[in-house]
Amino acid sequence: MNNLSPSSTRHHVQTAVCIVGNGAIAKTTALAFAQSGHSVTLLGPPPSSAAKPGEEASWDVRVYALNHTAYKLLSRLKVWGAMDQARIAPVDAMLVSGDGTHAGGLHFDAYGAHTGTLAWIVEERNLEQALDAALRFAQNVQTVSGRATALVREDDGASVRLDDGSVIKAALVVGADGANSWVRGQCDIGMDYRPYHQRGVVSNFACEKPHHGAAHQWFTCGQGIVALLPLPGNQVSLVWSAPDALADTLCSEGAQRLAARLAEFAADKLGALTPLQPEVVRDFPLRLMRPHSLVSQRVALVGDAAHVVHPLAGHGMNLGFGDVEDLLRVISEREEQRSVGDERVLARYARARKEDVLLMQIATDGLQRLFGADLEPVRVARNLGLNLLDKLPGLKRRLISQALGKQ
């Protein structure tokens, strides 16, 4: 992989695909296209440097619940095997609990789903380091460091202009630059936006009792949604989707007090919780973002640039990996005379993603609305619904198959 630094010298780069972004989805997209034989330019900062002293031993508070779609893609790209396997935890079961004195419940397990595991919990740092290592040895990939200032699109291609005067010319520009996507903004793609007035509060804990590879999720009303995901050993990662006021309190109180609060939910299943890093409690805003299109002339959006959903199902990252898979597939299946950025090819990508993205948006938004309603009749109905669904194995299998990302 070549690294160019526009800040010192102007460059004029010609490439098949220009990918704008620096996160896991951007890097995965770059690898996927490069390994398929396309020339790729990745616009963003250089790969991250080595971890700071002591960082490797700590547990990253940002984790992903990766499904089978992500696993297959990362395995094919030789990234999965490059991750530290000792820091990956399989999810063998998921236990969902409702709220109130007559809380409903729902149980999924790998055996009932006819699969080896439901998902894998992977730290953000573990994934990013493996992707960076793969990019360093990738053929057909060059990275450019700089700030994009203009996107010019024409019938035969697109040009990304940088603040130092450099230009990247490509047949296709992929916006993988996150929820506040610059690429999307340049295309004037409209967007539906709804803040949840919640923040995801994250931290890691050691648990007194073994978790047996089970992920736990509690739907509450006033306190939001609490999820504890298994880490290797007797350790769990917290994602608490908390109302803004409560999130402020949780972050200001620190991890010790947070562990005490979690006893209300987890004490009987996991025993006492002990913070792994007492000073580390992080948070991030939660919102629903629906761009009106995933494509524009010579442009395709992937990852959070294409959709942002509530994290209650843990599938925001998986949607991004699904984007990469479908975009690569429709381009590889295109007619010989069509370029990678052809309008009809990109329209096929948009159609291919429509159902999966819409289903996940409806599911996550609907559940958030349902369990956010503080009305006793609604509380009774949703708990009855959980119990009923738990007794319908056929429907449960269909739901879990969708979540697994299995065809």
Short mmCIF file of C-alpha atoms in Angstrom, two decimals:
data_model
loop_
_atom_site.label_atom_id
_atom_site.label_comp_id
_atom_site.label_asym_id
_atom_site.label_seq_id
_atom_site.Cartn_x
_atom_site.Cartn_y
_atom_site.Cartn_z
CA MET A 1 0.00 0.00 0.00
CA ASN A 2 1.30 3.44 -0.92
CA ASN A 3 0.88 6.42 1.39
CA LEU A 4 0.67 9.89 -0.15
CA SER A 5 0.72 13.08 1.89
CA PRO A 6 -0.95 15.91 -0.04
CA SER A 7 -0.05 18.36 2.68
CA SER A 8 3.52 18.51 1.35
CA THR A 9 3.05 17.93 -2.40
CA ARG A 10 0.14 18.29 -4.78
CA HIS A 11 -0.95 15.01 -6.33
CA HIS A 12 -3.24 14.08 -9.17
CA VAL A 13 -4.40 10.54 -8.56
CA GLN A 14 -6.32 8.40 -11.04
CA THR A 15 -8.17 5.45 -9.48
CA ALA A 16 -11.17 3.20 -10.07
CA VAL A 17 -12.64 3.71 -6.60
CA CYS A 18 -12.08 6.56 -4.13
CA ILE A 19 -13.25 5.75 -0.61
CA VAL A 20 -13.71 8.65 1.77
CA GLY A 21 -13.50 7.67 5.44
CA ASN A 22 -11.19 6.26 8.07
CA GLY A 23 -13.28 3.82 10.13
CA ALA A 24 -13.68 0.06 10.00
CA ILE A 25 -16.27 0.15 7.20
CA ALA A 26 -14.10 2.43 5.02
CA LYS A 27 -11.06 0.20 5.48
CA THR A 28 -13.08 -2.96 4.83
CA THR A 29 -14.47 -1.41 1.64
CA ALA A 30 -10.95 -0.56 0.48
CA LEU A 31 -9.70 -4.10 1.10
CA ALA A 32 -12.73 -5.69 -0.55
CA PHE A 33 -12.41 -3.67 -3.75
CA ALA A 34 -8.62 -4.04 -3.88
CA GLN A 35 -8.77 -7.82 -3.45
CA SER A 36 -11.33 -7.90 -6.28
CA GLY A 37 -8.79 -6.30 -8.62
CA HIS A 38 -9.88 -2.65 -8.54
CA SER A 39 -7.47 0.22 -7.97
CA VAL A 40 -8.45 1.95 -4.73
CA THR A 41 -7.60 5.26 -3.08
CA LEU A 42 -8.53 5.64 0.59
CA LEU A 43 -8.87 9.29 1.60
CA GLY A 44 -8.26 9.82 5.30
CA PRO A 45 -5.51 9.94 7.93
CA PRO A 46 -2.79 7.25 7.73
CA PRO A 47 -3.34 3.94 9.60
CA SER A 48 -3.26 4.39 13.37
CA SER A 49 0.05 4.13 15.15
CA ALA A 50 0.97 1.53 17.73
CA ALA A 51 -1.08 1.36 20.89
CA LYS A 52 -0.07 3.49 23.83
CA PRO A 53 1.67 1.76 26.76
CA GLY A 54 -0.86 -0.28 28.73
CA GLU A 55 -3.59 0.15 26.12
CA GLU A 56 -3.27 -3.38 24.72
CA ALA A 57 -3.91 -4.90 28.15
CA SER A 58 -7.05 -2.84 28.73
CA TRP A 59 -10.45 -3.69 27.26
CA ASP A 60 -11.84 -1.29 24.68
CA VAL A 61 -15.20 0.12 25.84
CA ARG A 62 -16.46 0.27 22.24
CA VAL A 63 -17.39 -3.21 21.09
CA TYR A 64 -19.37 -4.63 18.17
CA ALA A 65 -21.69 -7.64 18.07
CA LEU A 66 -20.68 -8.93 14.64
CA ASN A 67 -23.01 -11.35 12.85
CA HIS A 68 -22.36 -14.06 10.27
CA THR A 69 -22.34 -11.62 7.35
CA ALA A 70 -19.51 -9.68 8.99
CA TYR A 71 -17.69 -12.88 9.93
CA LYS A 72 -17.77 -14.26 6.38
CA LEU A 73 -16.69 -11.00 4.80
CA LEU A 74 -13.82 -10.39 7.24
CA SER A 75 -12.72 -14.03 6.93
CA ARG A 76 -12.64 -13.82 3.14
CA LEU A 77 -10.54 -10.66 3.37
CA LYS A 78 -8.11 -12.44 5.77
CA VAL A 79 -8.91 -9.93 8.50
CA TRP A 80 -10.78 -12.15 10.95
CA GLY A 81 -7.83 -14.49 11.44
CA ALA A 82 -5.50 -11.52 11.94
CA MET A 83 -7.44 -10.30 14.98
CA ASP A 84 -6.41 -11.37 18.48
CA GLN A 85 -8.71 -14.38 18.90
CA ALA A 86 -8.21 -14.40 22.67
CA ARG A 87 -10.05 -11.08 22.82
CA ILE A 88 -13.11 -12.23 20.83
CA ALA A 89 -16.11 -13.67 22.70
CA PRO A 90 -18.76 -15.81 20.99
CA VAL A 91 -22.39 -15.12 21.91
CA ASP A 92 -24.12 -18.46 22.46
CA ALA A 93 -27.41 -17.14 23.85
CA MET A 94 -29.37 -13.93 24.26
CA LEU A 95 -31.77 -13.29 27.12
CA VAL A 96 -34.21 -10.39 26.73
CA SER A 97 -36.27 -9.19 29.69
CA GLY A 98 -39.21 -6.78 29.78
CA ASP A 99 -40.06 -4.36 32.56
CA GLY A 100 -42.30 -4.19 35.59
CA THR A 101 -43.40 -6.82 38.12
CA HIS A 102 -44.78 -9.10 35.40
CA ALA A 103 -41.90 -8.71 33.00
CA GLY A 104 -42.02 -10.73 29.83
CA GLY A 105 -38.99 -12.57 28.52
CA LEU A 106 -37.48 -13.87 25.31
CA HIS A 107 -34.65 -16.37 24.91
CA PHE A 108 -32.52 -17.11 21.84
CA ASP A 109 -29.70 -19.64 21.72
CA ALA A 110 -27.32 -20.98 19.10
CA TYR A 111 -28.70 -24.52 19.38
CA GLY A 112 -32.25 -23.38 18.61
CA ALA A 113 -30.96 -21.30 15.71
CA HIS A 114 -29.09 -24.31 14.27
CA THR A 115 -25.79 -22.46 14.27
CA GLY A 116 -22.51 -22.63 16.11
CA THR A 117 -22.82 -19.16 17.59
CA LEU A 118 -25.21 -16.23 17.38
CA ALA A 119 -22.59 -13.48 17.08
CA TRP A 120 -19.11 -12.47 18.15
CA ILE A 121 -18.21 -9.59 20.46
CA VAL A 122 -15.20 -7.78 19.01
CA GLU A 123 -13.44 -4.70 20.37
CA GLU A 124 -13.18 -1.73 18.04
CA ARG A 125 -9.41 -1.55 18.57
CA ASN A 126 -8.90 -5.26 17.79
CA LEU A 127 -10.79 -4.90 14.50
CA GLU A 128 -9.14 -1.63 13.47
CA GLN A 129 -5.62 -2.92 14.12
CA ALA A 130 -6.25 -6.02 11.98
CA LEU A 131 -7.64 -3.87 9.17
CA ASP A 132 -4.67 -1.49 9.36
CA ALA A 133 -2.26 -4.44 9.16
CA ALA A 134 -4.10 -5.86 6.14
CA LEU A 135 -4.04 -2.48 4.38
CA ARG A 136 -0.29 -2.12 4.88
CA PHE A 137 0.25 -5.23 2.74
CA ALA A 138 -2.63 -4.72 0.30
CA GLN A 139 -2.01 -4.40 -3.41
CA ASN A 140 -3.95 -1.84 -5.47
CA VAL A 141 -4.53 0.44 -2.44
CA GLN A 142 -3.03 3.83 -1.78
CA THR A 143 -3.98 6.14 1.07
CA VAL A 144 -4.11 9.90 0.78
CA SER A 145 -4.02 12.15 3.82
CA GLY A 146 -5.91 15.39 3.46
CA ARG A 147 -9.16 17.30 3.78
CA ALA A 148 -11.66 17.12 0.93
CA THR A 149 -13.10 20.48 -0.13
CA ALA A 150 -15.14 19.71 -3.26
CA LEU A 151 -16.74 16.81 -5.11
CA VAL A 152 -17.25 17.31 -8.83
CA ARG A 153 -19.31 14.69 -10.64
CA GLU A 154 -19.58 14.23 -14.38
CA ASP A 155 -20.93 11.58 -16.74
CA ASP A 156 -17.59 9.80 -17.04
CA GLY A 157 -16.39 10.02 -13.43
CA ALA A 158 -15.92 12.10 -10.30
CA SER A 159 -13.15 14.26 -8.85
CA VAL A 160 -12.44 14.84 -5.17
CA ARG A 161 -10.50 18.04 -4.62
CA LEU A 162 -8.39 18.52 -1.50
CA ASP A 163 -7.45 21.64 0.42
CA ASP A 164 -3.87 21.65 -0.95
CA GLY A 165 -5.01 21.55 -4.57
CA SER A 166 -4.58 17.80 -5.04
CA VAL A 167 -7.23 15.95 -7.04
CA ILE A 168 -8.40 12.33 -6.91
CA LYS A 169 -10.20 11.23 -10.06
CA ALA A 170 -12.32 8.07 -9.82
CA ALA A 171 -15.06 6.17 -11.60
CA LEU A 172 -16.81 5.74 -8.24
CA VAL A 173 -16.68 7.62 -4.93
CA VAL A 174 -17.77 5.68 -1.86
CA GLY A 175 -18.92 7.72 1.12
CA ALA A 176 -17.86 5.73 4.19
CA ASP A 177 -17.31 8.82 6.32
CA GLY A 178 -19.82 8.31 9.10
CA ALA A 179 -23.11 9.74 10.26
CA ASN A 180 -22.10 13.33 9.46
CA SER A 181 -20.94 12.29 5.99
CA TRP A 182 -19.21 14.99 3.93
CA VAL A 183 -19.79 12.95 0.77
CA ARG A 184 -23.53 12.73 1.40
CA GLY A 185 -23.68 16.45 1.99
CA GLN A 186 -21.94 17.16 -1.32
CA CYS A 187 -24.65 15.17 -3.12
CA ASP A 188 -27.54 17.10 -1.54
CA ILE A 189 -29.16 13.83 -0.47
CA GLY A 190 -32.09 14.63 1.82
CA MET A 191 -32.37 12.91 5.18
CA ASP A 192 -34.93 12.09 7.85
CA TYR A 193 -33.46 12.68 11.30
CA ARG A 194 -34.89 11.83 14.70
CA PRO A 195 -32.93 12.22 17.95
CA TYR A 196 -33.80 9.67 20.60
CA HIS A 197 -32.74 12.01 23.42
CA GLN A 198 -30.66 9.12 24.67
CA ARG A 199 -26.96 8.35 24.83
CA GLY A 200 -25.17 5.04 24.78
CA VAL A 201 -23.18 4.72 28.01
CA VAL A 202 -20.38 2.14 27.75
CA SER A 203 -17.98 0.56 30.21
CA ASN A 204 -16.54 -2.89 31.06
CA PHE A 205 -16.85 -5.04 34.17
CA ALA A 206 -15.69 -8.29 35.70
CA CYS A 207 -18.61 -10.43 36.87
CA GLU A 208 -18.71 -12.67 39.92
CA LYS A 209 -20.56 -15.50 38.13
CA PRO A 210 -19.70 -16.92 34.69
CA HIS A 211 -21.78 -15.48 31.85
CA HIS A 212 -21.69 -18.73 29.83
CA GLY A 213 -21.51 -16.76 26.59
CA ALA A 214 -24.93 -15.17 27.14
CA ALA A 215 -25.82 -11.60 26.22
CA HIS A 216 -28.41 -9.99 28.49
CA GLN A 217 -30.76 -7.14 27.59
CA TRP A 218 -33.28 -5.43 29.84
CA PHE A 219 -35.99 -3.20 28.38
CA THR A 220 -36.98 -0.69 31.01
CA CYS A 221 -39.17 2.33 30.64
CA GLY A 222 -37.72 5.34 32.43
CA GLN A 223 -34.15 4.01 32.47
CA GLY A 224 -33.84 3.03 28.82
CA ILE A 225 -32.32 -0.23 27.59
CA VAL A 226 -29.51 -2.01 29.42
CA ALA A 227 -27.34 -4.58 27.63
CA LEU A 228 -24.46 -6.62 29.02
CA LEU A 229 -22.43 -8.41 26.36
CA PRO A 230 -19.98 -11.25 27.06
CA LEU A 231 -16.25 -10.66 26.88
CA PRO A 232 -13.62 -13.42 27.23
CA GLY A 233 -13.39 -14.77 30.76
CA ASN A 234 -15.78 -13.60 33.46
CA GLN A 235 -16.09 -10.14 31.92
CA VAL A 236 -18.89 -8.19 30.28
CA SER A 237 -19.26 -5.00 28.25
CA LEU A 238 -22.07 -2.57 29.05
CA VAL A 239 -24.12 -0.63 26.51
CA TRP A 240 -26.78 1.36 28.38
CA SER A 241 -29.10 3.34 26.10
CA ALA A 242 -30.03 5.92 28.71
CA PRO A 243 -32.16 9.08 28.53
CA ASP A 244 -29.94 12.17 28.35
CA ALA A 245 -30.46 13.23 31.97
CA LEU A 246 -29.71 9.75 33.28
CA ALA A 247 -26.70 9.43 30.95
CA ASP A 248 -25.27 12.64 32.46
CA THR A 249 -25.66 11.13 35.92
CA LEU A 250 -24.17 7.76 34.96
CA CYS A 251 -21.11 9.36 33.40
CA SER A 252 -20.54 11.79 36.27
CA GLU A 253 -20.90 9.12 38.97
CA GLY A 254 -18.21 6.86 37.52
CA ALA A 255 -17.90 3.11 37.01
CA GLN A 256 -18.09 2.07 40.67
CA ARG A 257 -21.52 3.62 41.12
CA LEU A 258 -22.52 2.34 37.69
CA ALA A 259 -21.71 -1.22 38.81
CA ALA A 260 -23.94 -0.75 41.86
CA ARG A 261 -26.81 0.48 39.66
CA LEU A 262 -26.46 -2.56 37.41
CA ALA A 263 -27.03 -4.89 40.36
CA GLU A 264 -30.75 -4.13 40.03
CA PHE A 265 -30.73 -5.97 36.72
CA ALA A 266 -27.81 -8.38 36.74
CA ALA A 267 -27.10 -9.47 40.31
CA ASP A 268 -29.07 -12.73 40.12
CA LYS A 269 -27.49 -13.76 36.79
CA LEU A 270 -23.94 -12.39 36.97
CA GLY A 271 -23.39 -11.65 40.64
CA ALA A 272 -21.41 -8.59 41.74
CA LEU A 273 -19.83 -6.48 38.99
CA THR A 274 -16.40 -4.88 39.36
CA PRO A 275 -15.18 -2.15 36.96
CA LEU A 276 -12.22 -3.22 34.84
CA GLN A 277 -11.09 0.40 34.47
CA PRO A 278 -12.72 2.50 37.22
CA GLU A 279 -12.07 5.78 35.41
CA VAL A 280 -13.45 4.72 32.02
CA VAL A 281 -17.11 5.46 31.28
CA ARG A 282 -17.87 6.77 27.79
CA ASP A 283 -21.03 7.87 26.00
CA PHE A 284 -22.24 8.67 22.47
CA PRO A 285 -25.49 10.17 21.11
CA LEU A 286 -28.29 7.94 19.78
CA ARG A 287 -30.38 8.92 16.78
CA LEU A 288 -32.20 7.59 13.75
CA MET A 289 -30.92 8.84 10.38
CA ARG A 290 -32.53 7.85 7.09
CA PRO A 291 -30.91 9.33 3.96
CA HIS A 292 -33.42 9.50 1.10
CA SER A 293 -31.03 7.61 -1.17
CA LEU A 294 -27.95 5.41 -0.84
CA VAL A 295 -26.65 6.52 -4.24
CA SER A 296 -26.18 9.58 -6.40
CA GLN A 297 -24.33 10.24 -9.64
CA ARG A 298 -21.00 8.39 -9.35
CA VAL A 299 -21.49 8.01 -5.56
CA ALA A 300 -22.50 5.17 -3.22
CA LEU A 301 -22.95 5.47 0.56
CA VAL A 302 -22.06 2.71 3.02
CA GLY A 303 -22.09 2.32 6.80
CA ASP A 304 -23.29 5.17 9.00
CA ALA A 305 -23.17 7.51 6.00
CA ALA A 306 -26.02 5.41 4.59
CA HIS A 307 -28.05 4.73 7.76
CA VAL A 308 -27.89 5.19 11.52
CA VAL A 309 -30.08 3.01 13.75
CA HIS A 310 -30.63 2.59 17.47
CA PRO A 311 -27.99 0.24 18.95
CA LEU A 312 -30.49 -1.90 20.88
CA ALA A 313 -30.03 -4.78 18.43
CA GLY A 314 -26.30 -4.17 18.05
CA HIS A 315 -26.52 -4.33 14.26
CA GLY A 316 -25.48 -0.88 13.05
CA MET A 317 -22.01 -2.13 12.13
CA ASN A 318 -23.45 -5.30 10.57
CA LEU A 319 -25.60 -3.20 8.24
CA GLY A 320 -22.40 -1.53 7.09
CA PHE A 321 -20.72 -4.85 6.32
CA GLY A 322 -23.86 -5.85 4.43
CA ASP A 323 -23.52 -2.65 2.39
CA VAL A 324 -19.96 -3.58 1.43
CA GLU A 325 -21.00 -7.12 0.44
CA ASP A 326 -23.89 -5.98 -1.76
CA LEU A 327 -21.99 -3.10 -3.37
CA LEU A 328 -19.11 -5.38 -4.27
CA ARG A 329 -21.49 -8.06 -5.58
CA VAL A 330 -23.50 -5.81 -7.90
CA ILE A 331 -20.29 -4.29 -9.27
CA SER A 332 -18.72 -7.71 -9.86
CA GLU A 333 -21.91 -8.83 -11.68
CA ARG A 334 -22.17 -5.72 -13.87
CA GLU A 335 -22.17 -5.95 -17.66
CA GLU A 336 -18.75 -5.68 -19.26
CA GLN A 337 -19.48 -2.32 -20.87
CA ARG A 338 -20.54 -0.64 -17.61
CA SER A 339 -18.07 1.06 -15.27
CA VAL A 340 -18.02 0.58 -11.50
CA GLY A 341 -19.81 3.92 -11.09
CA ASP A 342 -22.46 3.34 -13.74
CA GLU A 343 -25.89 4.71 -12.82
CA ARG A 344 -27.69 1.41 -13.39
CA VAL A 345 -25.14 -0.53 -11.37
CA LEU A 346 -25.53 1.82 -8.42
CA ALA A 347 -29.33 1.62 -8.70
CA ARG A 348 -29.02 -2.16 -8.28
CA TYR A 349 -27.01 -1.61 -5.11
CA ALA A 350 -29.71 0.68 -3.71
CA ARG A 351 -32.39 -1.91 -4.46
CA ALA A 352 -30.31 -4.70 -2.96
CA ARG A 353 -29.94 -2.86 0.35
CA LYS A 354 -33.48 -1.48 0.61
CA GLU A 355 -35.14 -4.43 2.39
CA ASP A 356 -32.42 -5.21 4.94
CA VAL A 357 -31.93 -1.57 5.91
CA LEU A 358 -35.66 -0.83 6.11
CA LEU A 359 -36.36 -3.91 8.23
CA MET A 360 -33.62 -2.99 10.71
CA GLN A 361 -34.77 0.64 10.88
CA ILE A 362 -38.38 -0.39 11.49
CA ALA A 363 -37.41 -3.01 14.09
CA THR A 364 -35.05 -0.84 16.13
CA ASP A 365 -37.16 2.30 15.94
CA GLY A 366 -40.36 0.40 16.68
CA LEU A 367 -38.91 -1.35 19.72
CA GLN A 368 -37.48 1.89 21.03
CA ARG A 369 -40.88 3.55 20.74
CA LEU A 370 -42.73 0.57 22.21
CA PHE A 371 -40.52 0.19 25.27
CA GLY A 372 -40.21 3.94 25.76
CA ALA A 373 -43.96 4.34 26.35
CA ASP A 374 -44.71 4.73 30.09
CA LEU A 375 -48.33 3.55 30.03
CA GLU A 376 -49.49 0.52 32.00
CA PRO A 377 -51.64 -0.97 29.16
CA VAL A 378 -48.68 -0.70 26.81
CA ARG A 379 -46.39 -2.22 29.44
CA VAL A 380 -48.73 -5.20 29.86
CA ALA A 381 -49.11 -5.67 26.10
CA ARG A 382 -45.39 -5.61 25.34
CA ASN A 383 -44.59 -8.09 28.11
CA LEU A 384 -47.32 -10.41 26.84
CA GLY A 385 -45.88 -10.00 23.37
CA LEU A 386 -42.41 -11.03 24.51
CA ASN A 387 -43.80 -14.12 26.24
CA LEU A 388 -45.90 -15.05 23.20
CA LEU A 389 -42.98 -14.66 20.80
CA ASP A 390 -40.85 -16.85 23.04
CA LYS A 391 -43.39 -19.66 22.55
CA LEU A 392 -43.42 -19.42 18.72
CA PRO A 393 -40.26 -21.23 17.57
CA GLY A 394 -40.95 -20.74 13.86
CA LEU A 395 -41.18 -16.96 14.16
CA LYS A 396 -38.20 -16.86 16.50
CA ARG A 397 -36.09 -18.73 13.93
CA ARG A 398 -37.06 -16.26 11.19
CA LEU A 399 -36.16 -13.30 13.40
CA ILE A 400 -32.85 -14.76 14.45
CA SER A 401 -31.96 -15.75 10.90
CA GLN A 402 -32.38 -12.11 9.89
CA ALA A 403 -30.22 -10.98 12.81
CA LEU A 404 -27.52 -13.53 12.04
CA GLY A 405 -27.21 -12.25 8.51
CA LYS A 406 -27.48 -15.79 7.14
CA GLN A 407 -28.94 -16.31 3.69
#
